[in-house]
């Protein structure tokens, strides 16, 4: 997700789940080819498995960008056919490519020929007045004929006129049954679903119908849910990663990045939701937000925030215990 799932975010999410596949922000093929690769494509080895998402609509440029990504070790090359922003429409890629399935298939054929890692598509169910069934099946079938076997479908249309990118993630209605039907009708393809899936319970329900679930905003705003993914989704034995453990595991990464001159706030901004729904959540957010941005801020900010959360959680426990004693007395 643009501006959200940068390398620091992904490294943080990786300490919560070893198994979840992580995606980069969308990077345009031209930026990959001509831009500052270290800044755009640099990542930490701990992030694997990590997919590079490309934006573009020129097969040759996408193939070259994919090759660069694969050479850097990305585990999958994904093409964005879902972003509705104006900037992307001007470049004639993203969601507006739902109208040009032959072109998408040509792009995917070029990417597949250029790399050995999986070449995958993230798309919508259609745009504007398209018939979603025709648009989705049309795109998927042409891409499948070009060799693509894995798709992630954001289960709503994008309306390219009149809605902002944010509104396009909320207003067009979700159609999960269409994506479920696609999986039933095309059983050999790996179909993942995305859009509005806010909890792991909801994700597990989806997995009765499709092969994968992509979590966007929920994973970002409530990253602690990723701490349960390896056990609940991948069936791994062992304990969940709790938020305190996640911070402890991320800490050495943060120390290395600080040492390399990365400001603390570049990392802590992705951690603000870690205690969402738990005692201390607001204090955690406040301390990280206010104190991380002070020049020269270091891990002492993290320690202060953790200590404040621990104290608040202990007070909440004490209050609960006292309430329990009162209930017993009554
Ligand atoms: C800030 C933000 C940036 C996003 N950037 C991208 C992007 O670069 N590529 C992409 O495929 N989707 C992007 N999305 C869309 C999400 O991947 C996802 O499809 C959408 O939010 C719906 O899923 P959710 O309800 O789980 O969040 C972005 C979403 C947000 C909120």
JSON list of C-alpha atoms in Angstrom, two decimals, residues 34-264:
[
{"chain": "A", "resi": 34, "resn": "UNK", "atom": "CA", "xyz": [15.24, 4.81, -14.22]},
{"chain": "A", "resi": 35, "resn": "UNK", "atom": "CA", "xyz": [14.87, 5.67, -10.53]},
{"chain": "A", "resi": 36, "resn": "UNK", "atom": "CA", "xyz": [16.91, 5.29, -7.36]},
{"chain": "A", "resi": 37, "resn": "UNK", "atom": "CA", "xyz": [16.77, 1.52, -6.96]},
{"chain": "A", "resi": 38, "resn": "UNK", "atom": "CA", "xyz": [18.23, 1.40, -3.48]},
{"chain": "A", "resi": 39, "resn": "UNK", "atom": "CA", "xyz": [15.50, 3.72, -2.24]},
{"chain": "A", "resi": 40, "resn": "UNK", "atom": "CA", "xyz": [12.64, 2.21, -4.23]},
{"chain": "A", "resi": 41, "resn": "UNK", "atom": "CA", "xyz": [13.51, -1.47, -4.05]},
{"chain": "A", "resi": 42, "resn": "UNK", "atom": "CA", "xyz": [15.83, -1.91, -1.08]},
{"chain": "A", "resi": 43, "resn": "UNK", "atom": "CA", "xyz": [14.52, -4.35, 1.48]},
{"chain": "A", "resi": 44, "resn": "UNK", "atom": "CA", "xyz": [15.71, -6.35, 4.44]},
{"chain": "A", "resi": 45, "resn": "UNK", "atom": "CA", "xyz": [16.49, -10.05, 4.02]},
{"chain": "A", "resi": 46, "resn": "UNK", "atom": "CA", "xyz": [14.10, -10.81, 6.88]},
{"chain": "A", "resi": 47, "resn": "UNK", "atom": "CA", "xyz": [11.15, -9.68, 4.74]},
{"chain": "A", "resi": 48, "resn": "UNK", "atom": "CA", "xyz": [10.96, -12.86, 2.64]},
{"chain": "A", "resi": 49, "resn": "UNK", "atom": "CA", "xyz": [8.60, -13.96, 1.25]},
{"chain": "A", "resi": 50, "resn": "UNK", "atom": "CA", "xyz": [8.00, -10.55, -0.29]},
{"chain": "A", "resi": 51, "resn": "UNK", "atom": "CA", "xyz": [6.29, -9.66, -3.57]},
{"chain": "A", "resi": 52, "resn": "UNK", "atom": "CA", "xyz": [7.19, -6.63, -5.65]},
{"chain": "A", "resi": 53, "resn": "UNK", "atom": "CA", "xyz": [4.12, -4.90, -7.01]},
{"chain": "A", "resi": 54, "resn": "UNK", "atom": "CA", "xyz": [4.63, -3.10, -10.31]},
{"chain": "A", "resi": 55, "resn": "UNK", "atom": "CA", "xyz": [2.52, -0.49, -12.03]},
{"chain": "A", "resi": 56, "resn": "UNK", "atom": "CA", "xyz": [2.65, -0.08, -15.76]},
{"chain": "A", "resi": 57, "resn": "UNK", "atom": "CA", "xyz": [1.13, -1.04, -19.08]},
{"chain": "A", "resi": 58, "resn": "UNK", "atom": "CA", "xyz": [4.08, -1.44, -21.44]},
{"chain": "A", "resi": 59, "resn": "UNK", "atom": "CA", "xyz": [5.10, -5.08, -21.73]},
{"chain": "A", "resi": 60, "resn": "UNK", "atom": "CA", "xyz": [8.77, -4.40, -22.47]},
{"chain": "A", "resi": 61, "resn": "UNK", "atom": "CA", "xyz": [9.18, -1.94, -19.59]},
{"chain": "A", "resi": 62, "resn": "UNK", "atom": "CA", "xyz": [7.34, -4.24, -17.20]},
{"chain": "A", "resi": 63, "resn": "UNK", "atom": "CA", "xyz": [9.49, -7.17, -18.26]},
{"chain": "A", "resi": 64, "resn": "UNK", "atom": "CA", "xyz": [12.64, -5.18, -17.59]},
{"chain": "A", "resi": 65, "resn": "UNK", "atom": "CA", "xyz": [11.37, -3.94, -14.24]},
{"chain": "A", "resi": 66, "resn": "UNK", "atom": "CA", "xyz": [10.34, -7.48, -13.29]},
{"chain": "A", "resi": 67, "resn": "UNK", "atom": "CA", "xyz": [13.79, -8.80, -14.19]},
{"chain": "A", "resi": 68, "resn": "UNK", "atom": "CA", "xyz": [15.41, -6.13, -12.01]},
{"chain": "A", "resi": 69, "resn": "UNK", "atom": "CA", "xyz": [13.07, -7.05, -9.14]},
{"chain": "A", "resi": 70, "resn": "UNK", "atom": "CA", "xyz": [13.66, -10.77, -9.50]},
{"chain": "A", "resi": 71, "resn": "UNK", "atom": "CA", "xyz": [17.43, -10.24, -9.67]},
{"chain": "A", "resi": 72, "resn": "UNK", "atom": "CA", "xyz": [17.18, -8.37, -6.39]},
{"chain": "A", "resi": 73, "resn": "UNK", "atom": "CA", "xyz": [15.54, -11.44, -4.89]},
{"chain": "A", "resi": 74, "resn": "UNK", "atom": "CA", "xyz": [11.84, -10.57, -4.79]},
{"chain": "A", "resi": 75, "resn": "UNK", "atom": "CA", "xyz": [9.79, -13.74, -4.49]},
{"chain": "A", "resi": 76, "resn": "UNK", "atom": "CA", "xyz": [6.92, -12.71, -6.76]},
{"chain": "A", "resi": 77, "resn": "UNK", "atom": "CA", "xyz": [6.19, -10.00, -9.30]},
{"chain": "A", "resi": 78, "resn": "UNK", "atom": "CA", "xyz": [2.65, -8.66, -9.08]},
{"chain": "A", "resi": 79, "resn": "UNK", "atom": "CA", "xyz": [0.96, -6.32, -11.55]},
{"chain": "A", "resi": 80, "resn": "UNK", "atom": "CA", "xyz": [-1.42, -3.68, -10.19]},
{"chain": "A", "resi": 81, "resn": "UNK", "atom": "CA", "xyz": [-4.71, -3.67, -12.10]},
{"chain": "A", "resi": 82, "resn": "UNK", "atom": "CA", "xyz": [-6.67, -2.12, -9.27]},
{"chain": "A", "resi": 83, "resn": "UNK", "atom": "CA", "xyz": [-5.40, 1.34, -8.39]},
{"chain": "A", "resi": 84, "resn": "UNK", "atom": "CA", "xyz": [-7.94, 4.01, -9.38]},
{"chain": "A", "resi": 85, "resn": "UNK", "atom": "CA", "xyz": [-6.00, 7.20, -8.65]},
{"chain": "A", "resi": 86, "resn": "UNK", "atom": "CA", "xyz": [-5.96, 9.98, -11.25]},
{"chain": "A", "resi": 87, "resn": "UNK", "atom": "CA", "xyz": [-2.20, 9.90, -11.51]},
{"chain": "A", "resi": 88, "resn": "UNK", "atom": "CA", "xyz": [-2.32, 6.24, -12.40]},
{"chain": "A", "resi": 89, "resn": "UNK", "atom": "CA", "xyz": [-5.15, 6.73, -14.90]},
{"chain": "A", "resi": 90, "resn": "UNK", "atom": "CA", "xyz": [-3.10, 9.40, -16.65]},
{"chain": "A", "resi": 91, "resn": "UNK", "atom": "CA", "xyz": [-0.34, 6.82, -17.03]},
{"chain": "A", "resi": 92, "resn": "UNK", "atom": "CA", "xyz": [-3.00, 4.39, -18.32]},
{"chain": "A", "resi": 93, "resn": "UNK", "atom": "CA", "xyz": [-2.35, 1.71, -15.77]},
{"chain": "A", "resi": 94, "resn": "UNK", "atom": "CA", "xyz": [-3.88, 0.46, -12.53]},
{"chain": "A", "resi": 95, "resn": "UNK", "atom": "CA", "xyz": [-7.63, -0.17, -12.48]},
{"chain": "A", "resi": 96, "resn": "UNK", "atom": "CA", "xyz": [-8.31, 1.38, -15.89]},
{"chain": "A", "resi": 97, "resn": "UNK", "atom": "CA", "xyz": [-6.50, -1.63, -17.38]},
{"chain": "A", "resi": 98, "resn": "UNK", "atom": "CA", "xyz": [-9.62, -3.65, -16.50]},
{"chain": "A", "resi": 99, "resn": "UNK", "atom": "CA", "xyz": [-10.83, -2.23, -19.82]},
{"chain": "A", "resi": 100, "resn": "UNK", "atom": "CA", "xyz": [-7.79, -3.57, -21.69]},
{"chain": "A", "resi": 101, "resn": "UNK", "atom": "CA", "xyz": [-7.53, -7.24, -20.76]},
{"chain": "A", "resi": 102, "resn": "UNK", "atom": "CA", "xyz": [-5.54, -8.13, -23.89]},
{"chain": "A", "resi": 103, "resn": "UNK", "atom": "CA", "xyz": [-2.93, -5.58, -22.93]},
{"chain": "A", "resi": 104, "resn": "UNK", "atom": "CA", "xyz": [-2.78, -6.92, -19.37]},
{"chain": "A", "resi": 105, "resn": "UNK", "atom": "CA", "xyz": [-2.32, -10.44, -20.74]},
{"chain": "A", "resi": 106, "resn": "UNK", "atom": "CA", "xyz": [0.49, -9.20, -23.00]},
{"chain": "A", "resi": 107, "resn": "UNK", "atom": "CA", "xyz": [2.13, -7.51, -19.99]},
{"chain": "A", "resi": 108, "resn": "UNK", "atom": "CA", "xyz": [1.84, -10.69, -17.95]},
{"chain": "A", "resi": 109, "resn": "UNK", "atom": "CA", "xyz": [3.26, -12.81, -20.76]},
{"chain": "A", "resi": 110, "resn": "UNK", "atom": "CA", "xyz": [6.23, -10.46, -20.96]},
{"chain": "A", "resi": 111, "resn": "UNK", "atom": "CA", "xyz": [6.76, -10.51, -17.19]},
{"chain": "A", "resi": 112, "resn": "UNK", "atom": "CA", "xyz": [6.44, -14.31, -17.04]},
{"chain": "A", "resi": 113, "resn": "UNK", "atom": "CA", "xyz": [8.96, -14.72, -19.81]},
{"chain": "A", "resi": 114, "resn": "UNK", "atom": "CA", "xyz": [11.41, -12.43, -18.01]},
{"chain": "A", "resi": 115, "resn": "UNK", "atom": "CA", "xyz": [11.42, -14.04, -14.55]},
{"chain": "A", "resi": 116, "resn": "UNK", "atom": "CA", "xyz": [11.28, -17.45, -12.92]},
{"chain": "A", "resi": 117, "resn": "UNK", "atom": "CA", "xyz": [9.36, -16.32, -9.82]},
{"chain": "A", "resi": 118, "resn": "UNK", "atom": "CA", "xyz": [5.54, -16.26, -10.01]},
{"chain": "A", "resi": 119, "resn": "UNK", "atom": "CA", "xyz": [4.03, -13.43, -12.04]},
{"chain": "A", "resi": 120, "resn": "UNK", "atom": "CA", "xyz": [0.68, -12.54, -10.49]},
{"chain": "A", "resi": 121, "resn": "UNK", "atom": "CA", "xyz": [-2.18, -10.07, -10.93]},
{"chain": "A", "resi": 122, "resn": "UNK", "atom": "CA", "xyz": [-4.07, -7.94, -8.44]},
{"chain": "A", "resi": 123, "resn": "UNK", "atom": "CA", "xyz": [-7.28, -6.66, -10.00]},
{"chain": "A", "resi": 124, "resn": "UNK", "atom": "CA", "xyz": [-10.76, -5.33, -9.32]},
{"chain": "A", "resi": 125, "resn": "UNK", "atom": "CA", "xyz": [-14.00, -6.97, -10.45]},
{"chain": "A", "resi": 126, "resn": "UNK", "atom": "CA", "xyz": [-14.47, -4.22, -13.03]},
{"chain": "A", "resi": 127, "resn": "UNK", "atom": "CA", "xyz": [-14.60, -0.48, -13.51]},
{"chain": "A", "resi": 128, "resn": "UNK", "atom": "CA", "xyz": [-17.46, 1.95, -14.06]},
{"chain": "A", "resi": 129, "resn": "UNK", "atom": "CA", "xyz": [-20.31, 0.42, -16.06]},
{"chain": "A", "resi": 130, "resn": "UNK", "atom": "CA", "xyz": [-18.54, -2.84, -16.91]},
{"chain": "A", "resi": 131, "resn": "UNK", "atom": "CA", "xyz": [-20.42, -6.03, -16.22]},
{"chain": "A", "resi": 132, "resn": "UNK", "atom": "CA", "xyz": [-18.31, -7.43, -13.36]},
{"chain": "A", "resi": 133, "resn": "UNK", "atom": "CA", "xyz": [-18.70, -11.05, -14.36]},
{"chain": "A", "resi": 134, "resn": "UNK", "atom": "CA", "xyz": [-17.58, -10.34, -17.93]},
{"chain": "A", "resi": 135, "resn": "UNK", "atom": "CA", "xyz": [-14.78, -7.99, -16.89]},
{"chain": "A", "resi": 136, "resn": "UNK", "atom": "CA", "xyz": [-13.35, -10.27, -14.21]},
{"chain": "A", "resi": 137, "resn": "UNK", "atom": "CA", "xyz": [-13.64, -13.55, -16.09]},
{"chain": "A", "resi": 138, "resn": "UNK", "atom": "CA", "xyz": [-12.42, -11.87, -19.28]},
{"chain": "A", "resi": 139, "resn": "UNK", "atom": "CA", "xyz": [-9.29, -10.54, -17.60]},
{"chain": "A", "resi": 140, "resn": "UNK", "atom": "CA", "xyz": [-8.58, -13.72, -15.65]},
{"chain": "A", "resi": 141, "resn": "UNK", "atom": "CA", "xyz": [-9.05, -16.03, -18.64]},
{"chain": "A", "resi": 142, "resn": "UNK", "atom": "CA", "xyz": [-6.80, -14.00, -20.93]},
{"chain": "A", "resi": 143, "resn": "UNK", "atom": "CA", "xyz": [-4.12, -13.79, -18.25]},
{"chain": "A", "resi": 144, "resn": "UNK", "atom": "CA", "xyz": [-4.46, -17.50, -17.49]},
{"chain": "A", "resi": 145, "resn": "UNK", "atom": "CA", "xyz": [-3.96, -18.22, -21.20]},
{"chain": "A", "resi": 146, "resn": "UNK", "atom": "CA", "xyz": [-0.76, -16.15, -20.91]},
{"chain": "A", "resi": 147, "resn": "UNK", "atom": "CA", "xyz": [0.41, -18.41, -18.09]},
{"chain": "A", "resi": 148, "resn": "UNK", "atom": "CA", "xyz": [-0.74, -16.60, -14.93]},
{"chain": "A", "resi": 149, "resn": "UNK", "atom": "CA", "xyz": [-1.99, -18.94, -12.23]},
{"chain": "A", "resi": 150, "resn": "UNK", "atom": "CA", "xyz": [-2.38, -16.64, -9.22]},
{"chain": "A", "resi": 151, "resn": "UNK", "atom": "CA", "xyz": [-4.79, -13.72, -8.88]},
{"chain": "A", "resi": 152, "resn": "UNK", "atom": "CA", "xyz": [-5.85, -11.50, -6.01]},
{"chain": "A", "resi": 153, "resn": "UNK", "atom": "CA", "xyz": [-9.21, -9.86, -6.57]},
{"chain": "A", "resi": 154, "resn": "UNK", "atom": "CA", "xyz": [-10.28, -6.73, -4.72]},
{"chain": "A", "resi": 155, "resn": "UNK", "atom": "CA", "xyz": [-13.95, -7.67, -4.70]},
{"chain": "A", "resi": 156, "resn": "UNK", "atom": "CA", "xyz": [-15.41, -4.33, -5.70]},
{"chain": "A", "resi": 157, "resn": "UNK", "atom": "CA", "xyz": [-15.43, -2.19, -8.80]},
{"chain": "A", "resi": 158, "resn": "UNK", "atom": "CA", "xyz": [-13.43, 0.98, -9.11]},
{"chain": "A", "resi": 159, "resn": "UNK", "atom": "CA", "xyz": [-15.42, 3.98, -10.28]},
{"chain": "A", "resi": 160, "resn": "UNK", "atom": "CA", "xyz": [-12.92, 5.99, -12.24]},
{"chain": "A", "resi": 161, "resn": "UNK", "atom": "CA", "xyz": [-14.86, 9.24, -12.37]},
{"chain": "A", "resi": 162, "resn": "UNK", "atom": "CA", "xyz": [-15.98, 11.17, -9.35]},
{"chain": "A", "resi": 163, "resn": "UNK", "atom": "CA", "xyz": [-14.59, 9.07, -6.51]},
{"chain": "A", "resi": 164, "resn": "UNK", "atom": "CA", "xyz": [-11.28, 9.58, -4.75]},
{"chain": "A", "resi": 165, "resn": "UNK", "atom": "CA", "xyz": [-8.91, 6.64, -4.28]},
{"chain": "A", "resi": 166, "resn": "UNK", "atom": "CA", "xyz": [-10.07, 6.42, -0.68]},
{"chain": "A", "resi": 167, "resn": "UNK", "atom": "CA", "xyz": [-13.74, 6.43, -1.65]},
{"chain": "A", "resi": 168, "resn": "UNK", "atom": "CA", "xyz": [-12.97, 3.72, -4.18]},
{"chain": "A", "resi": 169, "resn": "UNK", "atom": "CA", "xyz": [-11.93, 1.51, -1.28]},
{"chain": "A", "resi": 170, "resn": "UNK", "atom": "CA", "xyz": [-15.22, 2.09, 0.51]},
{"chain": "A", "resi": 171, "resn": "UNK", "atom": "CA", "xyz": [-18.14, 3.06, -1.70]},
{"chain": "A", "resi": 172, "resn": "UNK", "atom": "CA", "xyz": [-18.45, 0.59, -4.58]},
{"chain": "A", "resi": 173, "resn": "UNK", "atom": "CA", "xyz": [-20.18, -2.44, -3.05]},
{"chain": "A", "resi": 174, "resn": "UNK", "atom": "CA", "xyz": [-18.25, -5.61, -2.28]},
{"chain": "A", "resi": 175, "resn": "UNK", "atom": "CA", "xyz": [-19.19, -8.72, -4.22]},
{"chain": "A", "resi": 176, "resn": "UNK", "atom": "CA", "xyz": [-17.53, -11.66, -2.49]},
{"chain": "A", "resi": 177, "resn": "UNK", "atom": "CA", "xyz": [-19.83, -14.28, -4.09]},
{"chain": "A", "resi": 178, "resn": "UNK", "atom": "CA", "xyz": [-18.52, -13.34, -7.55]},
{"chain": "A", "resi": 179, "resn": "UNK", "atom": "CA", "xyz": [-14.95, -14.06, -6.46]},
{"chain": "A", "resi": 180, "resn": "UNK", "atom": "CA", "xyz": [-16.04, -17.31, -4.81]},
{"chain": "A", "resi": 181, "resn": "UNK", "atom": "CA", "xyz": [-17.75, -18.30, -8.04]},
{"chain": "A", "resi": 182, "resn": "UNK", "atom": "CA", "xyz": [-14.59, -17.51, -10.01]},
{"chain": "A", "resi": 183, "resn": "UNK", "atom": "CA", "xyz": [-12.71, -19.97, -7.81]},
{"chain": "A", "resi": 184, "resn": "UNK", "atom": "CA", "xyz": [-15.39, -22.63, -8.30]},
{"chain": "A", "resi": 185, "resn": "UNK", "atom": "CA", "xyz": [-15.43, -22.11, -12.07]},
{"chain": "A", "resi": 186, "resn": "UNK", "atom": "CA", "xyz": [-11.66, -21.95, -12.43]},
{"chain": "A", "resi": 187, "resn": "UNK", "atom": "CA", "xyz": [-10.53, -24.45, -9.78]},
{"chain": "A", "resi": 188, "resn": "UNK", "atom": "CA", "xyz": [-7.01, -24.78, -11.11]},
{"chain": "A", "resi": 189, "resn": "UNK", "atom": "CA", "xyz": [-6.25, -21.11, -10.60]},
{"chain": "A", "resi": 190, "resn": "UNK", "atom": "CA", "xyz": [-5.14, -19.78, -7.23]},
{"chain": "A", "resi": 191, "resn": "UNK", "atom": "CA", "xyz": [-7.65, -17.11, -6.31]},
{"chain": "A", "resi": 192, "resn": "UNK", "atom": "CA", "xyz": [-7.12, -14.73, -3.41]},
{"chain": "A", "resi": 193, "resn": "UNK", "atom": "CA", "xyz": [-9.73, -12.31, -2.20]},
{"chain": "A", "resi": 194, "resn": "UNK", "atom": "CA", "xyz": [-9.32, -8.79, -0.86]},
{"chain": "A", "resi": 195, "resn": "UNK", "atom": "CA", "xyz": [-11.46, -5.92, 0.34]},
{"chain": "A", "resi": 196, "resn": "UNK", "atom": "CA", "xyz": [-13.16, -5.16, 3.63]},
{"chain": "A", "resi": 197, "resn": "UNK", "atom": "CA", "xyz": [-11.86, -8.22, 5.46]},
{"chain": "A", "resi": 198, "resn": "UNK", "atom": "CA", "xyz": [-11.28, -6.82, 8.90]},
{"chain": "A", "resi": 199, "resn": "UNK", "atom": "CA", "xyz": [-10.57, -9.77, 11.21]},
{"chain": "A", "resi": 200, "resn": "UNK", "atom": "CA", "xyz": [-8.92, -13.18, 11.14]},
{"chain": "A", "resi": 201, "resn": "UNK", "atom": "CA", "xyz": [-12.31, -14.77, 11.75]},
{"chain": "A", "resi": 202, "resn": "UNK", "atom": "CA", "xyz": [-13.54, -13.14, 8.55]},
{"chain": "A", "resi": 203, "resn": "UNK", "atom": "CA", "xyz": [-10.38, -14.21, 6.73]},
{"chain": "A", "resi": 204, "resn": "UNK", "atom": "CA", "xyz": [-10.86, -17.82, 7.83]},
{"chain": "A", "resi": 205, "resn": "UNK", "atom": "CA", "xyz": [-14.46, -17.75, 6.60]},
{"chain": "A", "resi": 206, "resn": "UNK", "atom": "CA", "xyz": [-13.20, -16.58, 3.21]},
{"chain": "A", "resi": 207, "resn": "UNK", "atom": "CA", "xyz": [-10.70, -19.42, 3.08]},
{"chain": "A", "resi": 208, "resn": "UNK", "atom": "CA", "xyz": [-13.61, -21.85, 2.84]},
{"chain": "A", "resi": 209, "resn": "UNK", "atom": "CA", "xyz": [-14.21, -20.39, -0.65]},
{"chain": "A", "resi": 210, "resn": "UNK", "atom": "CA", "xyz": [-10.87, -19.17, -1.99]},
{"chain": "A", "resi": 211, "resn": "UNK", "atom": "CA", "xyz": [-7.17, -19.96, -1.74]},
{"chain": "A", "resi": 212, "resn": "UNK", "atom": "CA", "xyz": [-5.93, -16.81, -0.11]},
{"chain": "A", "resi": 213, "resn": "UNK", "atom": "CA", "xyz": [-6.92, -13.62, 1.65]},
{"chain": "A", "resi": 214, "resn": "UNK", "atom": "CA", "xyz": [-5.17, -10.31, 1.32]},
{"chain": "A", "resi": 215, "resn": "UNK", "atom": "CA", "xyz": [-5.49, -7.97, 4.29]},
{"chain": "A", "resi": 216, "resn": "UNK", "atom": "CA", "xyz": [-4.82, -4.30, 3.66]},
{"chain": "A", "resi": 217, "resn": "UNK", "atom": "CA", "xyz": [-6.05, -1.75, 6.14]},
{"chain": "A", "resi": 218, "resn": "UNK", "atom": "CA", "xyz": [-6.78, -4.24, 8.93]},
{"chain": "A", "resi": 219, "resn": "UNK", "atom": "CA", "xyz": [-3.19, -5.49, 8.94]},
{"chain": "A", "resi": 220, "resn": "UNK", "atom": "CA", "xyz": [-1.89, -1.95, 8.94]},
{"chain": "A", "resi": 221, "resn": "UNK", "atom": "CA", "xyz": [-4.16, -0.47, 11.60]},
{"chain": "A", "resi": 222, "resn": "UNK", "atom": "CA", "xyz": [-4.26, -3.55, 13.83]},
{"chain": "A", "resi": 223, "resn": "UNK", "atom": "CA", "xyz": [-0.94, -5.29, 13.17]},
{"chain": "A", "resi": 224, "resn": "UNK", "atom": "CA", "xyz": [-1.30, -7.44, 16.28]},
{"chain": "A", "resi": 225, "resn": "UNK", "atom": "CA", "xyz": [-3.72, -9.62, 14.31]},
{"chain": "A", "resi": 226, "resn": "UNK", "atom": "CA", "xyz": [-0.73, -10.75, 12.24]},
{"chain": "A", "resi": 227, "resn": "UNK", "atom": "CA", "xyz": [0.67, -12.27, 15.42]},
{"chain": "A", "resi": 228, "resn": "UNK", "atom": "CA", "xyz": [-2.03, -14.96, 15.23]},
{"chain": "A", "resi": 229, "resn": "UNK", "atom": "CA", "xyz": [-1.76, -15.66, 11.50]},
{"chain": "A", "resi": 230, "resn": "UNK", "atom": "CA", "xyz": [0.87, -18.42, 11.55]},
{"chain": "A", "resi": 231, "resn": "UNK", "atom": "CA", "xyz": [-1.15, -20.51, 13.99]},
{"chain": "A", "resi": 232, "resn": "UNK", "atom": "CA", "xyz": [-4.69, -19.74, 12.88]},
{"chain": "A", "resi": 233, "resn": "UNK", "atom": "CA", "xyz": [-4.22, -19.49, 9.12]},
{"chain": "A", "resi": 234, "resn": "UNK", "atom": "CA", "xyz": [-1.15, -21.62, 8.43]},
{"chain": "A", "resi": 235, "resn": "UNK", "atom": "CA", "xyz": [-1.82, -24.17, 11.19]},
{"chain": "A", "resi": 236, "resn": "UNK", "atom": "CA", "xyz": [1.64, -23.86, 12.70]},
{"chain": "A", "resi": 237, "resn": "UNK", "atom": "CA", "xyz": [2.27, -25.17, 16.17]},
{"chain": "A", "resi": 238, "resn": "UNK", "atom": "CA", "xyz": [3.57, -22.72, 18.72]},
{"chain": "A", "resi": 239, "resn": "UNK", "atom": "CA", "xyz": [2.63, -19.53, 20.42]},
{"chain": "A", "resi": 240, "resn": "UNK", "atom": "CA", "xyz": [1.23, -16.38, 18.86]},
{"chain": "A", "resi": 241, "resn": "UNK", "atom": "CA", "xyz": [3.50, -13.34, 18.77]},
{"chain": "A", "resi": 242, "resn": "UNK", "atom": "CA", "xyz": [2.13, -10.82, 21.23]},
{"chain": "A", "resi": 243, "resn": "UNK", "atom": "CA", "xyz": [2.69, -7.08, 20.77]},
{"chain": "A", "resi": 244, "resn": "UNK", "atom": "CA", "xyz": [5.42, -6.88, 23.42]},
{"chain": "A", "resi": 245, "resn": "UNK", "atom": "CA", "xyz": [7.29, -9.76, 21.81]},
{"chain": "A", "resi": 246, "resn": "UNK", "atom": "CA", "xyz": [6.88, -8.12, 18.40]},
{"chain": "A", "resi": 247, "resn": "UNK", "atom": "CA", "xyz": [8.54, -4.95, 19.66]},
{"chain": "A", "resi": 248, "resn": "UNK", "atom": "CA", "xyz": [11.36, -6.96, 21.21]},
{"chain": "A", "resi": 249, "resn": "UNK", "atom": "CA", "xyz": [11.94, -8.80, 17.92]},
{"chain": "A", "resi": 250, "resn": "UNK", "atom": "CA", "xyz": [11.78, -5.62, 15.83]},
{"chain": "A", "resi": 251, "resn": "UNK", "atom": "CA", "xyz": [14.13, -3.75, 18.13]},
{"chain": "A", "resi": 252, "resn": "UNK", "atom": "CA", "xyz": [17.44, -5.03, 16.68]},
{"chain": "A", "resi": 253, "resn": "UNK", "atom": "CA", "xyz": [16.22, -4.02, 13.21]},
{"chain": "A", "resi": 254, "resn": "UNK", "atom": "CA", "xyz": [15.34, -0.57, 14.52]},
{"chain": "A", "resi": 255, "resn": "UNK", "atom": "CA", "xyz": [18.75, -0.25, 16.16]},
{"chain": "A", "resi": 256, "resn": "UNK", "atom": "CA", "xyz": [20.47, -1.10, 12.87]},
{"chain": "A", "resi": 257, "resn": "UNK", "atom": "CA", "xyz": [18.34, 1.36, 10.92]},
{"chain": "A", "resi": 258, "resn": "UNK", "atom": "CA", "xyz": [18.94, 4.15, 13.47]},
{"chain": "A", "resi": 259, "resn": "UNK", "atom": "CA", "xyz": [22.63, 3.45, 13.20]},
{"chain": "A", "resi": 260, "resn": "UNK", "atom": "CA", "xyz": [22.31, 3.84, 9.42]},
{"chain": "A", "resi": 261, "resn": "UNK", "atom": "CA", "xyz": [20.69, 7.26, 9.91]},
{"chain": "A", "resi": 262, "resn": "UNK", "atom": "CA", "xyz": [17.00, 6.37, 9.47]},
{"chain": "A", "resi": 263, "resn": "UNK", "atom": "CA", "xyz": [14.87, 8.58, 11.75]},
{"chain": "A", "resi": 264, "resn": "UNK", "atom": "CA", "xyz": [12.96, 6.72, 14.45]}
]
